[in-house]
Amino acid sequence: MLTSLKDYYNFIADNGSLRRYLFDSNVRDFMGVNRVNEDIKLTLENEDSPDFWSLNNGVTILTTSASIIGKSIRLDNIQIVNGLQTTESIFRYFQGGGDDRSGRSVLVKIIVSTEEYVRDAIIRATNNQTVVELSALHATDKIQRDIEEVLERAGYHYERRTNYYKNFGHPPSSIVAPLYLASGYVSLILKSPHMARSLKSRFMRSDESYNTVFSQNTAIGVWPKIAAILKFTDSSLETLRPLGTSANERFLKNWRHIISFIFTSKILRSFDFSVKDLLALDTENLQRSELKEVWDFIVSNYPLSSANPHKKKSFYIEASRLASEHFSIPGIDRVERLTRLGGTQANSRAIVSPPKQKSHRELSAFALKLNESLPPQPWKPGVHREMCKLMQCTRHEYYEAVEFLISEGIRHHQKDGVVYDGDGNVIAFDLTRVDPKSLMLVDPVLDDNSKSASIT
């Protein structure tokens, strides 16, 4: 149907404000000044141009019921699912004092449906254009709405509709884009910082890969944790970057995921931390000093002046392994088990799930056997490799057994060359790696005469 521009303006306006709730199901917000919107603006301002509807694709309105009353149409549960750029341009034209003496019209298509799945299909079909970001085509999914709501409660604005919060003037530091959040999930939950760095919106083309990341089975509370860790990492990297290094998205993209992944693993004391562990993490009290430790360690091994290693998967695996040894973080076998997103359901489960755990009896028997071969603490860096070779086991099996020995009081927790008892008291430290006064790591000089010190 055709309706006059002025009548359409009166329909979308309420006391001088745009009725934005009409666009809740639209996949994007106003895109600002671009070629298309500038053309619409010029057409509205030039009353000598052909009638507006003949130059414009018009508007699609989705409603649950429609009835004709005289020369009007009554609509219930209205959503404008396509034509937001046209709508906002018309609103801004009349709001700025524009007039329409020629009585021009806009094309309005009205679709009546009460079926939720049909409404979702219509929304996707009417917005499936090349100019729409792939992530936006999922903007109306329930999981995306749930994420927006839970992030809002945590103080973040989830840009499931492109430019929505940007147009409201919210600062970039509080805005979280779907691809940004998805890459954090791939890094922190799926344990693949390499894939996270290279993640592109086209992964959303596949329902299987999309559902692997944005799963309804994932605890909704984990999304604010991911957002908080990434935003904290970004703001910290802005202050840590060396002079002369430009602070741009490329710099953050190169370092964000490996730093945040090791930082989080260090705090949670395992690379194989779970969603439950992440939910329990107090992201309000993350310490820049701890993140700086990770940053200093990484750049000491991979100087910024060296060739860019970020495109190589081996960089992320090697950096994680070095960090595992340096910070005594177990669970390194979990890193990079993910090889791709999606695939068959069975394959996806195999990719995402941790390895099968030993029974308590099997674990205790293996751990006690390992204990017979383990040297006295404090252990030197690389002892896990010797033990894995000797016991013919994986790193995961080794660290699982060590954790068992610690829980049973047979061995003690060790970090950075310092050994602690169950109450957190220092009971021993490695003189070749640790300053006796500060108990902080020093540059190690290992030789055949390396010594340890015990505290009694």
Short mmCIF file of C-alpha atoms in Angstrom, two decimals:
data_model
loop_
_atom_site.label_atom_id
_atom_site.label_comp_id
_atom_site.label_asym_id
_atom_site.label_seq_id
_atom_site.Cartn_x
_atom_site.Cartn_y
_atom_site.Cartn_z
CA MET A 1 0.00 0.00 0.00
CA LEU A 2 0.98 3.68 -0.42
CA THR A 3 0.68 6.18 2.40
CA SER A 4 1.60 9.85 2.46
CA LEU A 5 4.96 10.84 3.90
CA LYS A 6 3.23 13.11 6.40
CA ASP A 7 0.88 10.35 7.61
CA TYR A 8 3.80 7.96 7.94
CA TYR A 9 5.70 10.57 9.97
CA ASN A 10 2.72 10.94 12.31
CA PHE A 11 2.61 7.14 12.66
CA ILE A 12 6.27 6.79 13.71
CA ALA A 13 6.47 9.96 15.84
CA ASP A 14 5.16 10.52 19.37
CA ASN A 15 5.35 14.03 20.80
CA GLY A 16 8.32 14.85 18.62
CA SER A 17 10.26 11.65 19.38
CA LEU A 18 10.75 8.58 17.21
CA ARG A 19 8.84 5.56 18.53
CA ARG A 20 11.95 3.41 18.69
CA TYR A 21 10.17 0.44 20.23
CA LEU A 22 8.70 -0.16 16.77
CA PHE A 23 12.16 -1.26 15.60
CA ASP A 24 13.00 -3.80 18.29
CA SER A 25 12.98 -6.59 15.71
CA ASN A 26 15.06 -4.67 13.18
CA VAL A 27 18.53 -6.13 12.75
CA ARG A 28 20.32 -2.77 12.73
CA ASP A 29 19.88 0.83 13.78
CA PHE A 30 20.28 4.02 11.77
CA MET A 31 23.55 3.83 9.85
CA GLY A 32 24.21 7.57 9.93
CA VAL A 33 25.50 9.56 6.99
CA ASN A 34 26.21 7.16 4.14
CA ARG A 35 25.53 7.16 0.43
CA VAL A 36 22.07 5.57 0.66
CA ASN A 37 20.84 7.77 3.51
CA GLU A 38 22.24 10.88 1.83
CA ASP A 39 20.32 9.99 -1.35
CA ILE A 40 17.10 9.58 0.67
CA LYS A 41 17.69 12.95 2.32
CA LEU A 42 18.26 14.70 -1.02
CA THR A 43 15.14 13.10 -2.49
CA LEU A 44 13.04 14.31 0.46
CA GLU A 45 14.42 17.83 0.14
CA ASN A 46 13.79 18.01 -3.62
CA GLU A 47 10.03 18.15 -4.14
CA ASP A 48 10.55 18.24 -7.93
CA SER A 49 12.00 14.70 -7.89
CA PRO A 50 9.83 11.71 -8.90
CA ASP A 51 7.39 10.55 -6.26
CA PHE A 52 9.32 9.23 -3.27
CA TRP A 53 7.89 5.69 -3.37
CA SER A 54 9.16 5.10 -6.91
CA LEU A 55 12.76 5.73 -5.82
CA ASN A 56 12.64 3.82 -2.53
CA ASN A 57 12.21 0.17 -1.51
CA GLY A 58 9.76 1.22 1.17
CA VAL A 59 9.02 -0.22 4.59
CA THR A 60 7.97 -3.67 5.82
CA ILE A 61 5.69 -3.84 8.87
CA LEU A 62 5.11 -7.11 10.70
CA THR A 63 1.89 -7.35 12.73
CA THR A 64 -0.20 -10.01 14.44
CA SER A 65 -3.49 -8.64 13.10
CA ALA A 66 -4.71 -5.98 10.66
CA SER A 67 -8.17 -4.61 9.96
CA ILE A 68 -9.39 -1.81 7.66
CA ILE A 69 -11.46 0.89 9.34
CA GLY A 70 -12.62 3.47 6.80
CA LYS A 71 -9.51 4.94 5.22
CA SER A 72 -7.28 3.70 8.01
CA ILE A 73 -5.74 0.36 8.96
CA ARG A 74 -5.64 -0.88 12.55
CA LEU A 75 -2.50 -2.90 13.37
CA ASP A 76 -1.63 -4.83 16.54
CA ASN A 77 1.83 -5.74 17.91
CA ILE A 78 3.65 -3.70 15.28
CA GLN A 79 7.28 -4.17 14.36
CA ILE A 80 9.02 -2.37 11.49
CA VAL A 81 11.39 -5.10 10.35
CA ASN A 82 12.82 -3.44 7.26
CA GLY A 83 13.11 0.18 6.17
CA LEU A 84 14.60 1.68 9.29
CA GLN A 85 16.96 3.88 7.24
CA THR A 86 14.00 5.17 5.24
CA THR A 87 11.93 5.66 8.40
CA GLU A 88 14.59 7.59 10.30
CA SER A 89 15.36 9.73 7.26
CA ILE A 90 11.67 10.67 6.95
CA PHE A 91 11.49 11.38 10.68
CA ARG A 92 14.57 13.60 10.61
CA TYR A 93 13.30 15.45 7.55
CA PHE A 94 10.00 16.48 9.13
CA GLN A 95 11.53 16.94 12.58
CA GLY A 96 13.95 19.44 11.05
CA GLY A 97 11.11 21.55 9.68
CA GLY A 98 10.67 19.85 6.32
CA ASP A 99 7.33 19.92 4.50
CA ASP A 100 5.68 17.94 1.73
CA ARG A 101 3.43 20.22 -0.29
CA SER A 102 3.44 17.73 -3.18
CA GLY A 103 1.77 15.02 -1.10
CA ARG A 104 4.34 12.36 -1.90
CA SER A 105 3.98 8.76 -0.72
CA VAL A 106 6.02 5.92 0.76
CA LEU A 107 5.46 2.24 -0.02
CA VAL A 108 4.46 0.20 3.05
CA LYS A 109 4.20 -3.59 2.98
CA ILE A 110 2.16 -5.11 5.83
CA ILE A 111 2.59 -8.78 6.73
CA VAL A 112 0.26 -10.46 9.23
CA SER A 113 1.55 -13.46 11.19
CA THR A 114 1.23 -14.79 14.72
CA GLU A 115 3.69 -17.69 14.32
CA GLU A 116 7.04 -16.88 15.93
CA TYR A 117 9.09 -18.99 13.53
CA VAL A 118 7.36 -17.38 10.54
CA ARG A 119 8.03 -13.90 11.93
CA ASP A 120 11.72 -14.74 12.42
CA ALA A 121 11.96 -16.08 8.86
CA ILE A 122 10.38 -12.89 7.52
CA ILE A 123 12.79 -10.71 9.49
CA ARG A 124 15.79 -12.59 8.08
CA ALA A 125 14.46 -12.64 4.54
CA THR A 126 13.63 -8.93 4.44
CA ASN A 127 17.09 -8.07 5.76
CA ASN A 128 19.19 -10.61 3.85
CA GLN A 129 21.09 -8.03 1.81
CA THR A 130 24.82 -7.70 1.20
CA VAL A 131 24.95 -4.37 3.06
CA VAL A 132 23.78 -6.03 6.28
CA GLU A 133 26.49 -7.56 8.47
CA LEU A 134 26.12 -11.32 8.84
CA SER A 135 26.01 -10.97 12.62
CA ALA A 136 22.97 -8.71 12.29
CA LEU A 137 20.91 -11.46 10.69
CA HIS A 138 20.84 -13.20 14.08
CA ALA A 139 20.00 -9.97 15.93
CA THR A 140 16.49 -11.06 16.82
CA ASP A 141 17.41 -14.55 18.07
CA LYS A 142 16.35 -15.25 21.64
CA ILE A 143 19.93 -15.90 22.75
CA GLN A 144 20.97 -12.50 21.37
CA ARG A 145 18.17 -10.75 23.26
CA ASP A 146 19.09 -12.65 26.43
CA ILE A 147 22.75 -11.62 26.08
CA GLU A 148 21.73 -8.00 25.54
CA GLU A 149 19.66 -8.08 28.73
CA VAL A 150 22.28 -9.72 30.94
CA LEU A 151 25.03 -7.41 29.63
CA GLU A 152 22.83 -4.38 30.26
CA ARG A 153 22.54 -5.39 33.91
CA ALA A 154 26.34 -5.58 34.05
CA GLY A 155 26.78 -2.09 32.58
CA TYR A 156 27.53 -3.05 28.98
CA HIS A 157 25.59 -2.29 25.82
CA TYR A 158 25.33 -5.23 23.42
CA GLU A 159 25.23 -4.00 19.83
CA ARG A 160 23.08 -6.85 18.46
CA ARG A 161 21.46 -4.22 16.24
CA THR A 162 24.22 -2.42 14.38
CA ASN A 163 24.80 1.18 15.56
CA TYR A 164 21.88 1.09 18.03
CA TYR A 165 23.83 2.13 21.14
CA LYS A 166 26.35 4.13 19.15
CA ASN A 167 23.52 6.35 17.92
CA PHE A 168 22.51 6.93 21.53
CA GLY A 169 25.98 8.31 22.22
CA HIS A 170 27.27 5.58 24.54
CA PRO A 171 31.10 5.41 24.77
CA PRO A 172 32.88 2.63 22.85
CA SER A 173 34.28 1.28 26.13
CA SER A 174 30.78 0.19 27.16
CA ILE A 175 29.67 -1.18 23.78
CA VAL A 176 30.15 -4.88 23.00
CA ALA A 177 29.70 -6.19 19.45
CA PRO A 178 28.56 -9.78 18.77
CA LEU A 179 31.80 -10.72 16.96
CA TYR A 180 33.89 -9.24 19.79
CA LEU A 181 31.98 -11.31 22.35
CA ALA A 182 32.02 -14.43 20.18
CA SER A 183 35.81 -14.26 19.83
CA GLY A 184 36.07 -14.02 23.62
CA TYR A 185 33.97 -17.16 23.95
CA VAL A 186 36.16 -19.03 21.46
CA SER A 187 39.29 -17.99 23.35
CA LEU A 188 38.19 -18.36 26.98
CA ILE A 189 35.60 -21.13 26.81
CA LEU A 190 36.73 -23.15 23.79
CA LYS A 191 40.40 -22.47 24.66
CA SER A 192 41.46 -21.37 21.19
CA PRO A 193 42.98 -17.86 21.25
CA HIS A 194 44.40 -18.44 17.77
CA MET A 195 40.96 -19.05 16.28
CA ALA A 196 39.56 -16.16 18.32
CA ARG A 197 41.99 -13.69 16.77
CA SER A 198 41.10 -14.71 13.22
CA LEU A 199 37.35 -15.14 13.81
CA LYS A 200 35.25 -13.37 11.18
CA SER A 201 31.53 -12.79 10.98
CA ARG A 202 31.17 -15.41 8.25
CA PHE A 203 31.29 -18.10 10.94
CA MET A 204 27.65 -17.13 11.51
CA ARG A 205 26.71 -18.43 8.06
CA SER A 206 26.77 -21.94 9.46
CA ASP A 207 24.06 -22.78 11.99
CA GLU A 208 26.37 -25.39 13.52
CA SER A 209 29.28 -23.03 14.12
CA TYR A 210 26.93 -20.24 15.26
CA ASN A 211 25.20 -22.57 17.73
CA THR A 212 28.55 -23.82 19.00
CA VAL A 213 29.34 -20.31 20.21
CA PHE A 214 25.91 -18.84 20.92
CA SER A 215 24.45 -21.91 22.59
CA GLN A 216 21.27 -21.79 24.66
CA ASN A 217 22.93 -24.37 26.92
CA THR A 218 25.67 -21.96 28.01
CA ALA A 219 25.06 -20.30 31.38
CA ILE A 220 23.87 -16.80 30.50
CA GLY A 221 25.93 -15.28 33.30
CA VAL A 222 29.20 -16.16 31.56
CA TRP A 223 28.75 -13.48 28.88
CA PRO A 224 29.29 -10.48 31.23
CA LYS A 225 32.40 -12.24 32.57
CA ILE A 226 33.80 -12.59 29.05
CA ALA A 227 32.98 -8.97 28.23
CA ALA A 228 34.59 -7.73 31.47
CA ILE A 229 37.82 -9.70 30.88
CA LEU A 230 38.16 -8.47 27.29
CA LYS A 231 37.40 -4.84 28.14
CA PHE A 232 39.81 -4.96 31.10
CA THR A 233 42.50 -6.45 28.86
CA ASP A 234 41.96 -3.80 26.19
CA SER A 235 42.14 -0.90 28.64
CA SER A 236 45.26 -2.39 30.26
CA LEU A 237 47.00 -2.91 26.94
CA GLU A 238 46.34 0.73 26.08
CA THR A 239 48.52 1.71 29.06
CA LEU A 240 51.14 -1.04 28.61
CA ARG A 241 51.90 -0.63 24.92
CA PRO A 242 55.40 0.77 24.34
CA LEU A 243 55.86 4.31 23.09
CA GLY A 244 55.74 4.43 19.32
CA THR A 245 53.27 1.56 19.12
CA SER A 246 50.01 2.80 17.71
CA ALA A 247 46.96 2.13 19.87
CA ASN A 248 44.54 0.83 17.31
CA GLU A 249 42.24 -2.14 16.86
CA ARG A 250 44.94 -4.11 15.03
CA PHE A 251 47.29 -3.86 18.01
CA LEU A 252 44.53 -4.92 20.40
CA LYS A 253 43.39 -7.72 18.11
CA ASN A 254 46.94 -9.10 17.90
CA TRP A 255 47.45 -9.23 21.67
CA ARG A 256 43.99 -9.26 23.26
CA HIS A 257 43.29 -12.97 23.20
CA ILE A 258 46.63 -14.51 24.14
CA ILE A 259 47.05 -12.03 27.01
CA SER A 260 43.49 -12.38 28.34
CA PHE A 261 43.61 -16.18 28.01
CA ILE A 262 46.85 -16.62 29.94
CA PHE A 263 45.83 -13.90 32.44
CA THR A 264 42.54 -15.67 33.19
CA SER A 265 44.20 -19.09 33.34
CA LYS A 266 46.78 -17.72 35.77
CA ILE A 267 44.06 -16.35 38.06
CA LEU A 268 41.99 -19.55 37.91
CA ARG A 269 45.15 -21.70 38.20
CA SER A 270 44.41 -23.86 35.18
CA PHE A 271 44.21 -23.63 31.41
CA ASP A 272 41.34 -26.09 31.68
CA PHE A 273 39.11 -23.80 33.75
CA SER A 274 35.39 -24.38 33.34
CA VAL A 275 32.38 -22.13 32.78
CA LYS A 276 31.62 -22.62 36.47
CA ASP A 277 35.10 -21.34 37.36
CA LEU A 278 34.59 -18.29 35.16
CA LEU A 279 31.19 -17.57 36.71
CA ALA A 280 32.84 -17.51 40.15
CA LEU A 281 35.57 -15.09 39.02
CA ASP A 282 35.34 -11.62 40.59
CA THR A 283 35.80 -9.45 37.51
CA GLU A 284 35.24 -6.30 39.57
CA ASN A 285 38.66 -6.72 41.18
CA LEU A 286 40.94 -7.74 38.33
CA GLN A 287 44.46 -6.46 38.96
CA ARG A 288 46.45 -4.59 36.32
CA SER A 289 49.65 -5.67 38.05
CA GLU A 290 48.79 -9.33 37.37
CA LEU A 291 47.97 -8.64 33.75
CA LYS A 292 51.23 -6.69 33.46
CA GLU A 293 53.10 -9.79 34.64
CA VAL A 294 51.61 -11.72 31.75
CA TRP A 295 52.32 -8.91 29.27
CA ASP A 296 55.95 -8.55 30.41
CA PHE A 297 56.44 -12.29 30.18
CA ILE A 298 54.98 -12.56 26.67
CA VAL A 299 56.89 -9.60 25.19
CA SER A 300 60.12 -10.81 26.79
CA ASN A 301 59.75 -13.99 24.75
CA TYR A 302 58.15 -12.37 21.69
CA PRO A 303 59.53 -8.81 21.35
CA LEU A 304 57.27 -6.35 19.56
CA SER A 305 60.07 -5.58 17.12
CA SER A 306 60.23 -9.20 15.95
CA ALA A 307 58.33 -10.62 12.99
CA ASN A 308 54.59 -10.70 13.56
CA PRO A 309 53.84 -14.15 15.05
CA HIS A 310 50.10 -13.66 15.50
CA LYS A 311 48.99 -15.42 12.34
CA LYS A 312 50.68 -18.67 13.36
CA LYS A 313 48.81 -21.16 15.49
CA SER A 314 52.14 -22.38 16.85
CA PHE A 315 52.69 -19.00 18.52
CA TYR A 316 49.62 -19.39 20.73
CA ILE A 317 50.42 -22.97 21.68
CA GLU A 318 54.08 -22.24 22.39
CA ALA A 319 53.29 -19.07 24.36
CA SER A 320 50.76 -20.97 26.47
CA ARG A 321 53.25 -23.76 27.14
CA LEU A 322 55.94 -21.29 28.19
CA ALA A 323 53.43 -19.59 30.46
CA SER A 324 52.43 -22.97 31.88
CA GLU A 325 56.02 -23.56 32.94
CA HIS A 326 56.75 -20.00 34.06
CA PHE A 327 53.58 -19.49 36.11
CA SER A 328 53.05 -23.18 37.01
CA ILE A 329 49.63 -23.33 35.35
CA PRO A 330 48.36 -26.90 34.80
CA GLY A 331 45.96 -28.07 32.09
CA ILE A 332 48.06 -27.06 29.08
CA ASP A 333 46.78 -30.04 27.09
CA ARG A 334 43.41 -28.32 26.85
CA VAL A 335 44.84 -25.52 24.72
CA GLU A 336 44.02 -25.65 21.01
CA ARG A 337 42.06 -28.88 21.15
CA LEU A 338 39.47 -27.03 19.07
CA THR A 339 40.35 -27.39 15.39
CA ARG A 340 37.26 -25.89 13.82
CA LEU A 341 33.81 -24.58 14.68
CA GLY A 342 30.73 -26.54 13.75
CA GLY A 343 30.80 -29.95 12.11
CA THR A 344 28.50 -32.77 13.09
CA GLN A 345 26.94 -32.70 16.51
CA ALA A 346 29.02 -35.65 17.63
CA ASN A 347 32.18 -34.03 16.31
CA SER A 348 31.31 -30.73 18.04
CA ARG A 349 30.94 -32.54 21.33
CA ALA A 350 34.28 -34.24 20.82
CA ILE A 351 35.91 -30.90 20.11
CA VAL A 352 34.44 -28.97 23.01
CA SER A 353 34.33 -31.59 25.76
CA PRO A 354 37.33 -32.26 28.01
CA PRO A 355 39.02 -35.67 27.87
CA LYS A 356 37.47 -38.54 29.77
CA GLN A 357 38.51 -38.47 33.42
CA LYS A 358 40.10 -41.46 35.15
CA SER A 359 38.13 -43.13 37.92
CA HIS A 360 39.24 -42.25 41.46
CA ARG A 361 40.89 -45.65 41.85
CA GLU A 362 42.75 -45.35 38.54
CA LEU A 363 43.82 -41.80 39.31
CA SER A 364 45.09 -42.57 42.80
CA ALA A 365 47.07 -45.59 41.57
CA PHE A 366 48.66 -43.58 38.78
CA ALA A 367 49.35 -40.58 41.05
CA LEU A 368 51.08 -42.71 43.69
CA LYS A 369 53.23 -44.32 41.02
CA LEU A 370 54.12 -40.88 39.66
CA ASN A 371 54.98 -39.70 43.19
CA GLU A 372 57.70 -42.37 43.43
CA SER A 373 59.48 -40.85 40.43
CA LEU A 374 58.92 -37.16 41.17
CA PRO A 375 61.96 -35.34 42.61
CA PRO A 376 61.71 -33.33 45.83
CA GLN A 377 60.09 -29.92 45.59
CA PRO A 378 60.66 -27.23 44.46
CA TRP A 379 60.57 -28.69 40.96
CA LYS A 380 62.61 -27.22 38.14
CA PRO A 381 60.97 -25.91 34.96
CA GLY A 382 60.38 -28.71 32.50
CA VAL A 383 60.04 -31.49 35.09
CA HIS A 384 56.62 -32.29 33.64
CA ARG A 385 58.20 -33.18 30.29
CA GLU A 386 60.62 -35.61 31.95
CA MET A 387 57.81 -37.22 33.93
CA CYS A 388 55.50 -37.48 30.92
CA LYS A 389 58.23 -39.24 28.98
CA LEU A 390 59.08 -41.52 31.90
CA MET A 391 55.45 -42.38 32.72
CA GLN A 392 54.35 -42.38 29.08
CA CYS A 393 51.41 -40.12 29.87
CA THR A 394 49.93 -36.89 28.55
CA ARG A 395 50.42 -33.51 30.19
CA HIS A 396 46.76 -33.54 31.20
CA GLU A 397 47.23 -36.88 32.98
CA TYR A 398 50.39 -35.60 34.64
CA TYR A 399 48.80 -32.41 35.99
CA GLU A 400 45.67 -34.28 37.04
CA ALA A 401 47.83 -36.66 39.08
CA VAL A 402 49.84 -33.80 40.62
CA GLU A 403 46.63 -32.04 41.65
CA PHE A 404 45.52 -35.30 43.28
CA LEU A 405 48.82 -35.55 45.21
CA ILE A 406 48.43 -31.95 46.38
CA SER A 407 44.83 -32.50 47.46
CA GLU A 408 45.94 -35.55 49.46
CA GLY A 409 48.75 -33.58 51.16
CA ILE A 410 51.45 -35.78 49.62
CA ARG A 411 52.86 -32.91 47.58
CA HIS A 412 52.49 -29.13 47.94
CA HIS A 413 51.29 -26.31 45.75
CA GLN A 414 54.17 -24.65 43.88
CA LYS A 415 54.22 -21.38 41.98
CA ASP A 416 57.18 -19.54 40.43
CA GLY A 417 59.71 -21.71 42.28
CA VAL A 418 58.06 -21.22 45.70
CA VAL A 419 56.39 -24.10 47.60
CA TYR A 420 53.43 -23.47 49.92
CA ASP A 421 51.74 -25.65 52.54
CA GLY A 422 47.96 -26.05 52.81
CA ASP A 423 47.66 -22.82 54.82
CA GLY A 424 49.55 -20.78 52.26
CA ASN A 425 52.80 -20.59 54.24
CA VAL A 426 56.10 -20.72 52.34
CA ILE A 427 57.94 -23.94 53.14
CA ALA A 428 60.61 -24.02 50.41
CA PHE A 429 61.92 -22.10 47.44
CA ASP A 430 64.41 -22.51 44.61
CA LEU A 431 67.54 -20.43 45.29
CA THR A 432 68.48 -20.44 41.61
CA ARG A 433 65.20 -18.82 40.56
CA VAL A 434 63.88 -16.94 43.61
CA ASP A 435 65.17 -13.91 45.50
CA PRO A 436 65.40 -15.06 49.19
CA LYS A 437 64.26 -11.64 50.47
CA SER A 438 61.35 -10.86 48.16
CA LEU A 439 60.55 -14.46 47.11
CA MET A 440 60.11 -13.10 43.60
CA LEU A 441 61.46 -14.76 40.46
CA VAL A 442 64.88 -13.65 39.26
CA ASP A 443 66.60 -14.48 35.99
CA PRO A 444 67.50 -18.16 36.49
CA VAL A 445 71.01 -19.50 35.91
CA LEU A 446 70.63 -23.24 35.96
CA ASP A 447 73.64 -25.56 36.25
CA ASP A 448 74.49 -28.93 37.73
CA ASN A 449 75.02 -27.36 41.18
CA SER A 450 71.56 -25.79 41.48
CA LYS A 451 70.29 -25.76 45.06
CA SER A 452 67.03 -25.42 46.94
CA ALA A 453 66.32 -23.87 50.30
CA SER A 454 63.87 -25.11 52.91
CA ILE A 455 62.15 -23.04 55.55
CA THR A 456 61.49 -24.64 58.90
#
